[in-house]
Structure formats: structure tokens, C-alpha cells
């Protein structure tokens, strides 16, 4: 019989490392450590895992892969009944839990792990477009010198500033507020204070984006175990409900990584509008019901555009909204990235946001939002699919 | 602001990949002609080229030679590139007035990056890359230079 509802039962992670400092461990070791830690957290034997739900095509950053058979062999997992991945890249991070949920609700698997491991000793994600061999579509992009995703997002950001008057002060507020959230976190790689002067004196990388608008380049792994809510209630931790998940996106947003022909409103966006609509409808809630938002923050302006698309403010008003202090943990109307995010804690391609969402709804977060009932977690903007997830406290 | 003018990547840094669908664009560029595929059935332009028309799914294509005029839709100012720490590039996304709906990602040169703005009128020229190919790039019309046709 299929279960009625799915929950996160365990979360595990390696330490977070600066780029390249996780060597000489391998991707399989990093991911394996995170999986074992997640099982320990849940109070489950690793031998009970019978499903893998990846994203990014089971890639581990660019140029490295994860492999189910290798995990089964090294961890001693006897059999799997589900092994699948969302396509494309980091945009699927939140949606991978939806893939796990689908497998469990269908009765295809009982205990599913979603894992991401990242090691940037060979290829830095920030300059990945410059490194890939010439591709027929990429040849319409690469010669321009848009060397990585941040460079591409800088062009979208410029249009948002042009259309709506969004200021760099707003991007600074995203970076500063998240740094403040990271200050008291042992897991954060950047805890030192960041001031407005630091921000405006920083090196420009792809104007209008400066160094502090770009996320960290880090190594590490995070794993999440999902199972039926009923089963999770018998395990070690307070379950966190997977209330709804959605991944996908519109054709217009799909053009944002090659064709660039999308209409103005989509050009100056984070590509989450359609996913946000489906996510809220499936969850039966709206933005005012969300207590904490863990917004994918590879580049600070894209946080602002997602806040618009998830309805925390109107389209085009994201700049003034964040500048008003609305996303601050202390005193904000919607605390954003209470873990410091990818800008200040660590970048594990979206998985730190899932981890923080789980901790917030267990009530164990370092920067706990009092009485948090619902958390929004997003993946991307990136090439399609992008994704969203609503996690809920178990009553 | 320093007065360093926007550059392009050195030709040695750019290798093109192409398919049967995209090659006509590059063959034309090699001859310093800017062209775009227009659906032979419904007349909708598309760039980069795709095997099917996204509007009507036809595979029928007419390659139309364009005037080379363009308008800046958005842009970035990129400082440094792997292997070229001091280079300054202004990648631009441009609208092509005689191929409505199609955009190109290119570079603008011969301008102080601080003077680039959305809506600026540009004219195409061509820059050599590896293996004898050329890529379309742009310069401001206000400079008074018109690209070789």
C-alpha cells in the first residue's frame, strides 16, 4: 500500500571546505560520509536505503559524477528499486526531494536518499562555460566572454535594474544580511563581518555584479533521507513533512541559457514564476503562510527576483523590498537564508538550503525562526528545470 | 573610470562548434555577412538556429541577410577571463531590428565600457577566431564607422 505523505527523516553533511581543500577524499567518499551521517541522524541502517533521487543528472559539480552502483558497493546497500535524477544542473536541488517523494508515494521505494557532493579542485563552476569544449549552441554564447553562470546572470540583472530601478544597494543587502546570519554558525566558511563599504569597494567581476554578489566556491557533501511520514514518526528525529514540490519552468526561461530571446518580463527574472504558481497550488498555501525562505543564492540579485516570483513582493519591487530590511532574520517580515546561504556559509549546489529548512522545522536551527511551520526552499535559477519545495513542521 | 576600451577575446581563445543547422550562420559570417534563419513556412525568425521552427514546427528555412544594425537589449562588463586577467569585455545581448524576435549574444568594442547603455544603436563588424572563422561583433553607430558589407 502506498503511503499518504512523505517526510524528511534524516540529514547529514561533511564539513564544508574551501575550494579544493576536501582533497584527497573522492566524490564517493564525501557523498558516502554525508549519506552515513544522514542515516545516523535518522536512526536508520544504510542497508535500508532502496532509492536514490538525484538532480543535476547525478553530476557532482561539472566533470564529476555520482554513481548508484558505486555507493551500493562501498556502503553495502543490498538492493535498490529506484535510481533516477532530475535533468540539467543545480536548478533541481529542491525538486529532487519531489522526485524522492514521487518514488515513495508510488510505492517504488521506501527509503530514498538525495545527495550532492562537490569538489572543485579541477574545474571551478564560476568559469565553467569558458572550459567546456565548443558546442553548436554554446558557440553563440562563449565567444562573448560570458565565462560562467554569474556572467550570464549579470546581463539579466542589468535589465532588471533598467526596467525597475533596482539598485546595487539591494544586492548589497542580500549579501550583508546573509553574512550576519552566518556570523554565529560554526559551519559557515565566512563569518567575518561584511560592511557596505566592503561591498562597494569589492572587485567587479561582471558588472553590475561584484565579488560579494557571487557565491562561495566550496567543497563538501549533503545528503537527505526521505521516507513515508508514518515511518518517519517511528525514527529518531521529529519528521519534517514534504508538503509540496515542483520543478520545471516555461519555454521562455529555458531560452535564458542560450537563445536569450525571451520577453522582457522573463528576461529580468529568475525563471521561477510558473514553478511558484504550481508549488503554492499543490501545497494549498500562499506566500504569507511561509515562515522562512531558503532561496537559492548563487548570485545575490537572483534572490531578489525569486522573492518577486514567490510573491513576497510585487514584480519589480524586490529591490526596495529587501532594502527595507524585510529579509533580515532579526526584524524582517520574511527571514531569508538564515544559514548564511551560498554567499556566506557554503555552496553545495542548493543542498545547504534543504538542510536548513529541515533544521528550522525540527526547531533546531542555529538561527531559529520562532514557531516556524512552513519553509520554502528553492533550486536555481539555472538552466531548466528550476524547482521549489515547501517543507512543513509535523504536528 | 579608466579609459580602457572594450575588447574582444583574442581569436586564439575562441573555437567554434557547429552543426549542419548552425553552419550557414558561420559560413555567412566568414564572408562578413550577418544572417538569420527565417522559417520558410510561417516567417518567424530564430537565433541561434534550431532544427524546427518553434512556432510552427516546420524544418523549412530561408537564410536572410541582415543589415547588421542592432540595439543593445542588455549587457555586462566583464573584467578578466581565464588566462587574460586584464582584459575588459562588454558582452551584449542585442535585438536585430530586421529579424524581430531573434537576439544575438556578442561584444561591443571601440567604446569606454562606462558609455555603453541599453537602447544604444550598433553596427556589425566581424572578428577572426580560430580555424579561419569569423564572429559578428558590434561597434557604436555614433563612431561613424560602417562595417564592410
mmCIF file of N, CA and C in Angstrom, chain A residues 127 130 134-137 139-147 151 154-155 158-159 162 204-207 251 255 258-262 264 267, chain B residues 9 14-19 22 25-26 47-50 54 73-79 81-82 89 91 93 101 103-107 118:
data_model
loop_
_atom_site.group_PDB
_atom_site.id
_atom_site.type_symbol
_atom_site.label_atom_id
_atom_site.label_comp_id
_atom_site.label_asym_id
_atom_site.label_seq_id
_atom_site.Cartn_x
_atom_site.Cartn_y
_atom_site.Cartn_z
ATOM 1 N N UNK A 127 33.697 29.452 -13.712
ATOM 2 C CA UNK A 127 34.218 29.720 -15.051
ATOM 3 C C UNK A 127 33.958 28.551 -15.981
ATOM 4 N N UNK A 130 33.716 28.781 -19.880
ATOM 5 C CA UNK A 130 34.969 29.024 -20.586
ATOM 6 C C UNK A 130 35.735 27.730 -20.801
ATOM 7 N N UNK A 134 33.752 23.524 -27.463
ATOM 8 C CA UNK A 134 32.756 24.257 -28.233
ATOM 9 C C UNK A 134 31.596 23.369 -28.676
ATOM 10 N N UNK A 135 30.420 23.864 -28.450
ATOM 11 C CA UNK A 135 29.171 23.172 -28.740
ATOM 12 C C UNK A 135 28.407 24.068 -29.717
ATOM 13 N N UNK A 136 27.629 23.499 -30.626
ATOM 14 C CA UNK A 136 26.944 24.354 -31.603
ATOM 15 C C UNK A 136 26.133 25.488 -30.977
ATOM 16 N N UNK A 137 25.418 25.208 -29.885
ATOM 17 C CA UNK A 137 24.644 26.273 -29.245
ATOM 18 C C UNK A 137 25.548 27.198 -28.446
ATOM 19 N N UNK A 139 28.441 28.030 -28.939
ATOM 20 C CA UNK A 139 29.256 28.904 -29.781
ATOM 21 C C UNK A 139 28.561 30.233 -30.069
ATOM 22 N N UNK A 140 27.278 30.320 -29.754
ATOM 23 C CA UNK A 140 26.576 31.596 -29.863
ATOM 24 C C UNK A 140 26.670 32.394 -28.558
ATOM 25 N N UNK A 141 27.346 31.833 -27.545
ATOM 26 C CA UNK A 141 27.435 32.481 -26.231
ATOM 27 C C UNK A 141 28.887 32.687 -25.805
ATOM 28 N N UNK A 142 29.683 31.614 -25.941
ATOM 29 C CA UNK A 142 31.037 31.620 -25.384
ATOM 30 C C UNK A 142 31.960 32.702 -25.936
ATOM 31 N N UNK A 143 31.928 32.989 -27.260
ATOM 32 C CA UNK A 143 32.892 33.982 -27.757
ATOM 33 C C UNK A 143 32.755 35.349 -27.094
ATOM 34 N N UNK A 144 31.578 35.641 -26.513
ATOM 35 C CA UNK A 144 31.352 36.961 -25.923
ATOM 36 C C UNK A 144 32.133 37.161 -24.632
ATOM 37 N N UNK A 145 32.592 36.075 -24.024
ATOM 38 C CA UNK A 145 33.314 36.191 -22.754
ATOM 39 C C UNK A 145 32.420 36.030 -21.541
ATOM 40 N N UNK A 146 31.174 35.610 -21.747
ATOM 41 C CA UNK A 146 30.318 35.267 -20.602
ATOM 42 C C UNK A 146 30.816 33.910 -20.095
ATOM 43 N N UNK A 147 31.756 33.957 -19.145
ATOM 44 C CA UNK A 147 32.568 32.784 -18.809
ATOM 45 C C UNK A 147 31.879 31.812 -17.852
ATOM 46 N N UNK A 151 28.188 35.480 -14.940
ATOM 47 C CA UNK A 151 28.326 36.440 -16.028
ATOM 48 C C UNK A 151 27.010 36.558 -16.789
ATOM 49 N N UNK A 154 24.468 38.403 -14.811
ATOM 50 C CA UNK A 154 24.726 39.852 -14.744
ATOM 51 C C UNK A 154 23.975 40.581 -15.854
ATOM 52 N N UNK A 155 23.797 39.916 -16.983
ATOM 53 C CA UNK A 155 23.076 40.525 -18.101
ATOM 54 C C UNK A 155 21.578 40.628 -17.766
ATOM 55 N N UNK A 158 21.189 43.407 -15.163
ATOM 56 C CA UNK A 158 21.257 44.749 -15.767
ATOM 57 C C UNK A 158 19.869 45.164 -16.272
ATOM 58 N N UNK A 159 19.160 44.214 -16.858
ATOM 59 C CA UNK A 159 17.837 44.527 -17.407
ATOM 60 C C UNK A 159 16.840 44.806 -16.276
ATOM 61 N N UNK A 162 17.429 48.257 -15.183
ATOM 62 C CA UNK A 162 16.933 49.187 -16.208
ATOM 63 C C UNK A 162 15.408 49.320 -16.143
ATOM 64 N N UNK A 204 34.890 44.287 -9.127
ATOM 65 C CA UNK A 204 33.786 43.972 -10.031
ATOM 66 C C UNK A 204 34.200 42.763 -10.869
ATOM 67 N N UNK A 205 33.314 41.801 -11.007
ATOM 68 C CA UNK A 205 33.615 40.615 -11.830
ATOM 69 C C UNK A 205 32.871 40.696 -13.157
ATOM 70 N N UNK A 206 31.574 40.874 -13.077
ATOM 71 C CA UNK A 206 30.744 41.035 -14.275
ATOM 72 C C UNK A 206 29.702 42.089 -13.914
ATOM 73 N N UNK A 207 30.027 43.343 -14.198
ATOM 74 C CA UNK A 207 29.151 44.450 -13.788
ATOM 75 C C UNK A 207 27.754 44.251 -14.350
ATOM 76 N N UNK A 251 9.069 27.738 -21.379
ATOM 77 C CA UNK A 251 9.986 27.802 -22.527
ATOM 78 C C UNK A 251 10.761 29.122 -22.525
ATOM 79 N N UNK A 255 15.035 29.633 -22.534
ATOM 80 C CA UNK A 255 15.870 30.334 -23.514
ATOM 81 C C UNK A 255 16.970 31.147 -22.848
ATOM 82 N N UNK A 258 20.826 30.208 -23.671
ATOM 83 C CA UNK A 258 21.414 30.147 -24.995
ATOM 84 C C UNK A 258 20.736 31.154 -25.931
ATOM 85 N N UNK A 259 19.437 31.046 -26.061
ATOM 86 C CA UNK A 259 18.756 31.822 -27.099
ATOM 87 C C UNK A 259 18.591 33.285 -26.718
ATOM 88 N N UNK A 260 18.354 33.541 -25.443
ATOM 89 C CA UNK A 260 18.249 34.908 -24.914
ATOM 90 C C UNK A 260 17.127 35.721 -25.556
ATOM 91 N N UNK A 261 16.216 35.066 -26.234
ATOM 92 C CA UNK A 261 15.158 35.792 -26.934
ATOM 93 C C UNK A 261 13.898 35.962 -26.111
ATOM 94 N N UNK A 262 13.997 35.736 -24.794
ATOM 95 C CA UNK A 262 12.772 35.743 -24.002
ATOM 96 C C UNK A 262 12.214 37.169 -23.859
ATOM 97 N N UNK A 264 10.740 40.593 -22.286
ATOM 98 C CA UNK A 264 11.394 41.422 -21.274
ATOM 99 C C UNK A 264 11.095 40.971 -19.849
ATOM 100 N N UNK A 267 13.059 38.004 -19.127
ATOM 101 C CA UNK A 267 14.495 38.306 -19.168
ATOM 102 C C UNK A 267 14.956 38.835 -17.812
ATOM 103 N N UNK B 9 37.701 38.796 -27.008
ATOM 104 C CA UNK B 9 38.665 37.744 -26.698
ATOM 105 C C UNK B 9 39.613 37.589 -27.890
ATOM 106 N N UNK B 14 39.065 31.494 -29.105
ATOM 107 C CA UNK B 14 37.689 31.154 -29.498
ATOM 108 C C UNK B 14 37.693 30.098 -30.595
ATOM 109 N N UNK B 15 37.163 28.953 -30.231
ATOM 110 C CA UNK B 15 36.969 27.889 -31.199
ATOM 111 C C UNK B 15 35.466 27.668 -31.320
ATOM 112 N N UNK B 16 34.965 27.553 -32.522
ATOM 113 C CA UNK B 16 33.520 27.396 -32.716
ATOM 114 C C UNK B 16 33.169 25.924 -32.887
ATOM 115 N N UNK B 17 32.024 25.550 -32.330
ATOM 116 C CA UNK B 17 31.447 24.249 -32.637
ATOM 117 C C UNK B 17 30.225 24.488 -33.496
ATOM 118 N N UNK B 18 29.982 23.650 -34.464
ATOM 119 C CA UNK B 18 28.795 23.874 -35.302
ATOM 120 C C UNK B 18 28.188 22.563 -35.758
ATOM 121 N N UNK B 19 26.917 22.651 -36.121
ATOM 122 C CA UNK B 19 26.188 21.510 -36.657
ATOM 123 C C UNK B 19 25.674 21.910 -38.024
ATOM 124 N N UNK B 22 23.522 24.969 -37.706
ATOM 125 C CA UNK B 22 24.078 26.286 -37.377
ATOM 126 C C UNK B 22 25.146 26.753 -38.369
ATOM 127 N N UNK B 25 25.063 30.029 -40.608
ATOM 128 C CA UNK B 25 25.312 31.304 -39.923
ATOM 129 C C UNK B 25 26.796 31.635 -39.963
ATOM 130 N N UNK B 26 27.619 30.626 -39.676
ATOM 131 C CA UNK B 26 29.069 30.852 -39.590
ATOM 132 C C UNK B 26 29.705 30.972 -40.973
ATOM 133 N N UNK B 47 17.123 32.620 -33.565
ATOM 134 C CA UNK B 47 18.565 32.590 -33.337
ATOM 135 C C UNK B 47 18.822 32.206 -31.898
ATOM 136 N N UNK B 48 19.829 31.356 -31.601
ATOM 137 C CA UNK B 48 20.573 30.547 -32.540
ATOM 138 C C UNK B 48 19.660 29.634 -33.352
ATOM 139 N N UNK B 49 20.167 29.151 -34.496
ATOM 140 C CA UNK B 49 19.353 28.304 -35.362
ATOM 141 C C UNK B 49 18.962 26.996 -34.659
ATOM 142 N N UNK B 50 17.740 26.547 -34.949
ATOM 143 C CA UNK B 50 17.243 25.283 -34.393
ATOM 144 C C UNK B 50 16.700 24.435 -35.543
ATOM 145 N N UNK B 54 10.092 26.913 -33.807
ATOM 146 C CA UNK B 54 9.341 26.730 -32.556
ATOM 147 C C UNK B 54 7.900 27.208 -32.666
ATOM 148 N N UNK B 73 20.062 45.340 -25.908
ATOM 149 C CA UNK B 73 18.941 44.997 -25.022
ATOM 150 C C UNK B 73 19.434 44.898 -23.579
ATOM 151 N N UNK B 74 20.604 44.302 -23.387
ATOM 152 C CA UNK B 74 21.247 44.301 -22.070
ATOM 153 C C UNK B 74 22.725 43.991 -22.271
ATOM 154 N N UNK B 75 23.506 44.163 -21.212
ATOM 155 C CA UNK B 75 24.952 43.947 -21.353
ATOM 156 C C UNK B 75 25.585 43.731 -20.000
ATOM 157 N N UNK B 76 26.826 43.292 -20.043
ATOM 158 C CA UNK B 76 27.630 43.138 -18.837
ATOM 159 C C UNK B 76 28.978 43.797 -19.105
ATOM 160 N N UNK B 77 29.718 44.068 -18.054
ATOM 161 C CA UNK B 77 31.112 44.499 -18.226
ATOM 162 C C UNK B 77 31.967 43.486 -17.472
ATOM 163 N N UNK B 78 32.693 42.690 -18.225
ATOM 164 C CA UNK B 78 33.446 41.576 -17.648
ATOM 165 C C UNK B 78 34.911 41.975 -17.544
ATOM 166 N N UNK B 79 35.448 41.868 -16.340
ATOM 167 C CA UNK B 79 36.854 42.225 -16.113
ATOM 168 C C UNK B 79 37.626 40.954 -15.810
ATOM 169 N N UNK B 81 39.359 37.217 -17.712
ATOM 170 C CA UNK B 81 38.892 35.963 -18.305
ATOM 171 C C UNK B 81 39.989 34.951 -18.009
ATOM 172 N N UNK B 82 39.656 33.647 -17.853
ATOM 173 C CA UNK B 82 40.707 32.671 -17.558
ATOM 174 C C UNK B 82 41.874 32.805 -18.546
ATOM 175 N N UNK B 89 35.853 43.171 -21.280
ATOM 176 C CA UNK B 89 34.910 42.779 -22.323
ATOM 177 C C UNK B 89 33.546 43.368 -22.003
ATOM 178 N N UNK B 91 30.178 42.030 -23.055
ATOM 179 C CA UNK B 91 29.215 41.153 -23.716
ATOM 180 C C UNK B 91 27.859 41.856 -23.807
ATOM 181 N N UNK B 93 23.695 41.572 -25.255
ATOM 182 C CA UNK B 93 22.568 40.881 -25.888
ATOM 183 C C UNK B 93 21.882 41.928 -26.746
ATOM 184 N N UNK B 101 12.372 39.309 -32.927
ATOM 185 C CA UNK B 101 12.217 38.100 -32.110
ATOM 186 C C UNK B 101 13.518 37.342 -31.932
ATOM 187 N N UNK B 103 17.569 37.301 -31.074
ATOM 188 C CA UNK B 103 18.612 38.101 -30.428
ATOM 189 C C UNK B 103 19.953 37.418 -30.629
ATOM 190 N N UNK B 104 21.006 38.200 -30.536
ATOM 191 C CA UNK B 104 22.364 37.677 -30.605
ATOM 192 C C UNK B 104 23.091 38.048 -29.321
ATOM 193 N N UNK B 105 23.986 37.172 -28.870
ATOM 194 C CA UNK B 105 24.908 37.497 -27.782
ATOM 195 C C UNK B 105 26.253 37.742 -28.436
ATOM 196 N N UNK B 106 26.812 38.918 -28.216
ATOM 197 C CA UNK B 106 28.030 39.298 -28.919
ATOM 198 C C UNK B 106 28.858 40.218 -28.027
ATOM 199 N N UNK B 107 29.721 41.022 -28.641
ATOM 200 C CA UNK B 107 30.501 42.007 -27.906
ATOM 201 C C UNK B 107 30.371 43.355 -28.594
ATOM 202 N N UNK B 118 21.724 50.606 -22.503
ATOM 203 C CA UNK B 118 20.604 49.884 -23.119
ATOM 204 C C UNK B 118 19.921 50.816 -24.120
#
